[in-house]
Tab-separated table of C-alpha atoms in Angstrom:
chain	number	residue	atom	x	y	z
A	1083	ASP	CA	246.681	80.682	119.808
A	1084	GLN	CA	246.519	81.394	116.099
A	1085	GLN	CA	249.956	80.769	114.684
A	1086	VAL	CA	249.246	82.242	111.267
A	1087	LYS	CA	246.985	85.348	111.147
A	1088	GLN	CA	245.370	86.978	108.075
A	1089	ASN	CA	243.865	89.764	109.638
A	1090	SER	CA	241.710	91.325	106.254
A	1091	PRO	CA	239.033	89.017	106.147
A	1092	SER	CA	238.223	90.503	102.813
A	1093	LEU	CA	239.690	93.007	100.209
A	1094	SER	CA	238.264	94.752	97.218
A	1095	VAL	CA	240.532	96.378	94.321
A	1096	GLN	CA	239.612	97.509	90.644
A	1097	GLU	CA	240.902	95.333	87.490
A	1098	GLY	CA	244.322	96.257	86.758
A	1099	ARG	CA	245.382	97.677	89.697
A	1100	ILE	CA	247.427	95.674	92.567
A	1101	SER	CA	246.119	93.193	95.139
A	1102	ILE	CA	248.068	93.137	98.305
A	1103	LEU	CA	247.284	90.234	100.806
A	1104	ASN	CA	248.923	90.112	104.132
A	1105	CYS	CA	249.657	87.484	106.700
A	1106	ASP	CA	251.480	87.133	109.799
A	1107	TYR	CA	253.076	84.370	111.715
A	1108	THR	CA	254.038	83.674	115.532
A	1109	ASN	CA	256.222	80.420	115.263
A	1110	SER	CA	259.789	81.238	114.359
A	1111	MET	CA	260.162	77.474	113.486
A	1112	PHE	CA	258.153	78.029	110.406
A	1113	ASP	CA	260.483	78.167	107.641
A	1114	TYR	CA	258.394	77.093	104.540
A	1115	PHE	CA	255.503	79.649	103.508
A	1116	LEU	CA	252.965	78.994	100.816
A	1117	TRP	CA	249.590	80.625	99.249
A	1118	TYR	CA	246.878	78.930	98.289
A	1119	LYS	CA	243.409	80.224	96.131
A	1120	LYS	CA	240.192	78.758	96.710
A	1121	TYR	CA	237.050	79.086	94.574
A	1122	PRO	CA	233.568	77.812	96.152
A	1123	ALA	CA	232.938	74.073	95.909
A	1124	GLU	CA	236.585	73.721	95.479
A	1125	GLY	CA	239.517	72.597	97.021
A	1126	PRO	CA	242.611	75.310	97.633
A	1127	THR	CA	244.930	75.303	94.618
A	1128	PHE	CA	248.644	75.766	95.222
A	1129	LEU	CA	249.961	79.589	93.891
A	1130	ILE	CA	253.363	80.247	95.122
A	1131	SER	CA	255.723	79.311	97.888
A	1132	ILE	CA	258.675	80.985	99.534
A	1133	SER	CA	261.201	79.191	101.787
A	1134	SER	CA	262.841	81.011	104.697
A	1135	ILE	CA	266.020	81.651	102.929
A	1136	LYS	CA	264.710	84.244	100.525
A	1137	ASP	CA	262.774	87.263	100.832
A	1138	LYS	CA	261.119	87.235	97.333
A	1139	ASN	CA	259.576	84.465	94.897
A	1140	GLU	CA	257.972	85.843	91.699
A	1141	ASP	CA	255.815	83.647	89.375
A	1142	GLY	CA	254.196	85.825	86.621
A	1143	ARG	CA	251.726	88.012	88.165
A	1144	PHE	CA	252.144	86.627	91.521
A	1145	THR	CA	254.884	87.680	93.773
A	1146	VAL	CA	255.567	86.831	97.508
A	1147	PHE	CA	257.814	88.621	99.956
A	1148	LEU	CA	258.923	87.252	103.450
A	1149	ASN	CA	260.208	89.712	105.850
A	1150	LYS	CA	261.633	87.366	108.631
A	1151	SER	CA	262.191	89.741	111.163
A	1152	ALA	CA	258.773	90.898	111.359
A	1153	LYS	CA	257.461	87.323	110.679
A	1154	HIS	CA	255.396	88.915	108.075
A	1155	LEU	CA	254.520	87.790	104.365
A	1156	SER	CA	252.367	89.461	101.904
A	1157	LEU	CA	251.049	88.241	98.184
A	1158	HIS	CA	251.104	90.774	95.409
A	1159	ILE	CA	248.786	90.269	92.662
A	1160	VAL	CA	249.778	92.422	89.556
A	1161	PRO	CA	247.767	93.140	87.513
A	1162	SER	CA	244.530	91.885	89.154
A	1163	GLN	CA	241.893	90.290	87.081
A	1164	PRO	CA	238.328	89.444	88.059
A	1165	GLY	CA	239.215	85.712	87.515
A	1166	ASP	CA	241.282	86.541	90.753
A	1167	SER	CA	238.462	87.038	92.988
A	1168	ALA	CA	238.779	84.111	95.080
A	1169	VAL	CA	239.709	83.043	98.866
A	1170	TYR	CA	243.139	83.149	99.434
A	1171	PHE	CA	245.274	81.243	102.209
A	1172	CYS	CA	248.187	81.548	103.856
A	1173	ALA	CA	249.789	78.585	104.901
A	1174	ALA	CA	252.921	78.157	106.817
A	1175	SER	CA	255.109	74.824	107.800
A	1176	GLY	CA	258.204	73.605	109.477
A	1177	THR	CA	260.300	71.012	107.574
A	1178	ASN	CA	257.141	68.887	106.874
A	1179	ALA	CA	254.888	70.951	104.601
A	1180	GLY	CA	252.422	67.685	104.893
A	1181	LYS	CA	251.344	69.583	107.908
A	1182	SER	CA	250.748	73.335	107.420
A	1183	THR	CA	249.201	75.714	109.629
A	1184	PHE	CA	246.468	77.926	107.711
A	1185	GLY	CA	245.428	81.268	108.088
A	1186	ASP	CA	241.709	82.016	108.239
A	1187	GLY	CA	241.900	83.495	104.318
A	1188	THR	CA	240.961	86.541	102.646
A	1189	THR	CA	238.403	87.034	100.139
A	1190	LEU	CA	239.395	89.276	97.008
A	1191	THR	CA	236.885	90.519	95.029
A	1192	VAL	CA	238.522	92.118	91.594
A	1193	LYS	CA	235.789	94.564	90.017
A	1194	PRO	CA	235.961	94.945	86.557
B	1376	LYS	CA	247.067	63.100	85.451
B	1377	ALA	CA	244.366	62.791	87.719
B	1378	GLY	CA	243.988	64.730	90.953
B	1379	VAL	CA	243.040	64.036	94.255
B	1380	THR	CA	239.747	62.734	94.526
B	1381	GLN	CA	237.507	62.197	97.502
B	1382	THR	CA	234.196	60.190	98.008
B	1383	PRO	CA	231.714	60.730	99.312
B	1384	ARG	CA	231.568	64.323	98.523
B	1385	TYR	CA	228.235	65.097	100.804
B	1386	LEU	CA	227.279	63.114	103.644
B	1387	ILE	CA	224.630	63.519	106.185
B	1388	LYS	CA	224.689	61.540	109.674
B	1389	THR	CA	223.109	61.714	112.822
B	1390	ARG	CA	224.935	62.576	116.459
B	1391	GLY	CA	226.350	59.319	117.801
B	1392	GLN	CA	227.057	57.850	114.470
B	1393	GLN	CA	230.338	56.976	112.771
B	1394	VAL	CA	231.727	57.910	109.161
B	1395	THR	CA	234.438	56.684	107.163
B	1396	LEU	CA	235.712	59.348	104.094
B	1397	SER	CA	237.937	58.374	101.401
B	1398	CYS	CA	240.764	60.170	99.577
B	1399	SER	CA	242.716	59.041	96.585
B	1400	PRO	CA	245.914	60.774	96.179
B	1401	ILE	CA	247.970	61.952	93.063
B	1402	SER	CA	249.637	58.816	91.296
B	1403	GLY	CA	253.110	59.041	92.692
B	1404	HIS	CA	252.413	61.128	96.011
B	1405	ARG	CA	253.053	59.307	99.122
B	1406	SER	CA	251.994	62.123	101.569
B	1407	VAL	CA	248.383	62.331	102.461
B	1408	SER	CA	247.225	64.903	104.759
B	1409	TRP	CA	243.514	65.938	105.941
B	1410	TYR	CA	242.434	68.810	106.854
B	1411	GLN	CA	239.164	70.451	108.630
B	1412	GLN	CA	237.325	73.484	107.550
B	1413	THR	CA	234.358	75.077	109.326
B	1414	PRO	CA	232.453	78.113	108.358
B	1415	GLY	CA	234.573	81.456	108.243
B	1416	GLN	CA	237.564	79.156	109.671
B	1417	GLY	CA	240.944	78.558	107.830
B	1418	LEU	CA	242.030	75.021	107.488
B	1419	GLN	CA	242.675	72.953	110.686
B	1420	PHE	CA	245.432	70.419	110.198
B	1421	LEU	CA	244.151	66.848	111.550
B	1422	PHE	CA	246.766	64.343	110.691
B	1423	GLU	CA	249.432	63.277	107.917
B	1424	TYR	CA	250.304	59.914	106.679
B	1425	PHE	CA	253.499	59.184	104.987
B	1426	SER	CA	253.948	55.293	103.598
B	1427	GLU	CA	251.228	54.023	105.820
B	1428	THR	CA	252.461	55.562	108.875
B	1429	GLN	CA	250.608	58.689	110.568
B	1430	ARG	CA	253.632	61.289	110.476
B	1431	ASN	CA	251.986	64.206	112.150
B	1432	LYS	CA	249.042	64.676	114.132
B	1433	GLY	CA	246.782	67.921	114.818
B	1434	ASN	CA	245.129	68.577	117.916
B	1435	PHE	CA	241.805	66.656	117.653
B	1436	PRO	CA	240.559	64.446	119.848
B	1437	GLY	CA	240.625	60.642	119.655
B	1438	ARG	CA	237.189	60.080	117.635
B	1439	PHE	CA	239.121	61.316	114.662
B	1440	SER	CA	241.276	58.573	113.252
B	1441	GLY	CA	242.754	57.490	109.821
B	1442	ARG	CA	244.749	55.236	108.075
B	1443	GLN	CA	246.767	54.529	104.870
B	1444	PHE	CA	246.824	51.873	102.782
B	1445	SER	CA	249.984	50.577	100.641
B	1446	ASN	CA	248.659	52.247	97.441
B	1447	SER	CA	248.535	55.801	99.319
B	1448	ARG	CA	244.859	55.831	99.404
B	1449	SER	CA	243.694	57.269	102.793
B	1450	GLU	CA	240.558	56.687	104.982
B	1451	MET	CA	239.753	59.092	107.964
B	1452	ASN	CA	237.074	57.918	110.260
B	1453	VAL	CA	235.199	59.939	112.841
B	1454	SER	CA	233.212	58.041	115.558
B	1455	THR	CA	230.359	58.951	118.039
B	1456	LEU	CA	229.714	62.159	115.587
B	1457	GLU	CA	229.052	65.601	117.404
B	1458	LEU	CA	226.942	68.356	115.883
B	1459	GLY	CA	230.583	70.534	115.824
B	1460	ASP	CA	231.776	67.834	113.574
B	1461	SER	CA	229.750	69.291	110.782
B	1462	ALA	CA	232.412	70.654	108.339
B	1463	LEU	CA	234.256	70.293	104.942
B	1464	TYR	CA	236.946	67.835	105.291
B	1465	LEU	CA	239.784	68.624	102.693
B	1466	CYS	CA	242.479	65.856	101.740
B	1467	ALA	CA	245.605	66.880	100.163
B	1468	SER	CA	248.630	64.698	98.492
B	1469	SER	CA	252.195	65.641	97.903
B	1470	LEU	CA	255.013	63.789	96.862
B	1471	PHE	CA	257.129	63.564	99.891
B	1472	GLY	CA	255.603	66.153	102.378
B	1473	ASN	CA	258.859	67.961	102.798
B	1474	TYR	CA	258.638	71.467	100.841
B	1475	ASN	CA	256.371	70.406	98.551
B	1476	GLU	CA	253.175	72.158	97.909
B	1477	GLN	CA	249.735	70.046	98.250
B	1478	PHE	CA	247.109	69.253	96.021
B	1479	PHE	CA	243.666	69.433	97.459
B	1480	GLY	CA	240.748	67.273	96.736
B	1481	PRO	CA	237.262	68.682	96.184
B	1482	GLY	CA	236.193	67.576	99.883
B	1483	THR	CA	233.668	65.766	101.711
B	1484	ARG	CA	230.856	67.792	103.269
B	1485	LEU	CA	229.856	66.278	106.348
B	1486	THR	CA	226.434	67.192	107.774
B	1487	VAL	CA	225.785	65.922	111.532
B	1488	LEU	CA	221.688	66.505	112.505
């Protein structure tokens, strides 16, 4: 039973446009959500997080939206840049983010 | 500030052998977690250590074990290796684990022949 799902294995967008990556979860006990970016041959790098008491969090070009009733979150990247091309993982945790449940990742390709 | 380091970076073993992987967290971080990533899969949680105690454990067989030392460095051990254990093993550290983002090392690529 996969508790965190990223249904799109890949996404391709044009440079300068918006990238929207989606994530669904099933465990209502999750209350902290994170996005990580991963380049080949490197470990994942933290991007942005959101706690369940919020529905939006922004950091520069990155915005995460949380819809608790739908158990859905999304990551918006505006404007997208070629350097954003990477695998993006959605992760969820309870009170202890030391134990996070990850989705399978979405490979984002931003074309110049 | 130095990042999370993992040694070795690459390892080749044969079935039935055992292996020990090492992780040095960011200075001051007390929580260390281990994850397994197989091709096409997300990260599967193995276990988390905090102040030398295993605080959380994932759904892996007992062949997978770990420990944390007083300086927060951590090791994980896999005994009686199987072909399916071939994966990238990632270590991540955070300050306290609670509501903190994790900082990942580059991983150890284990190949079991």
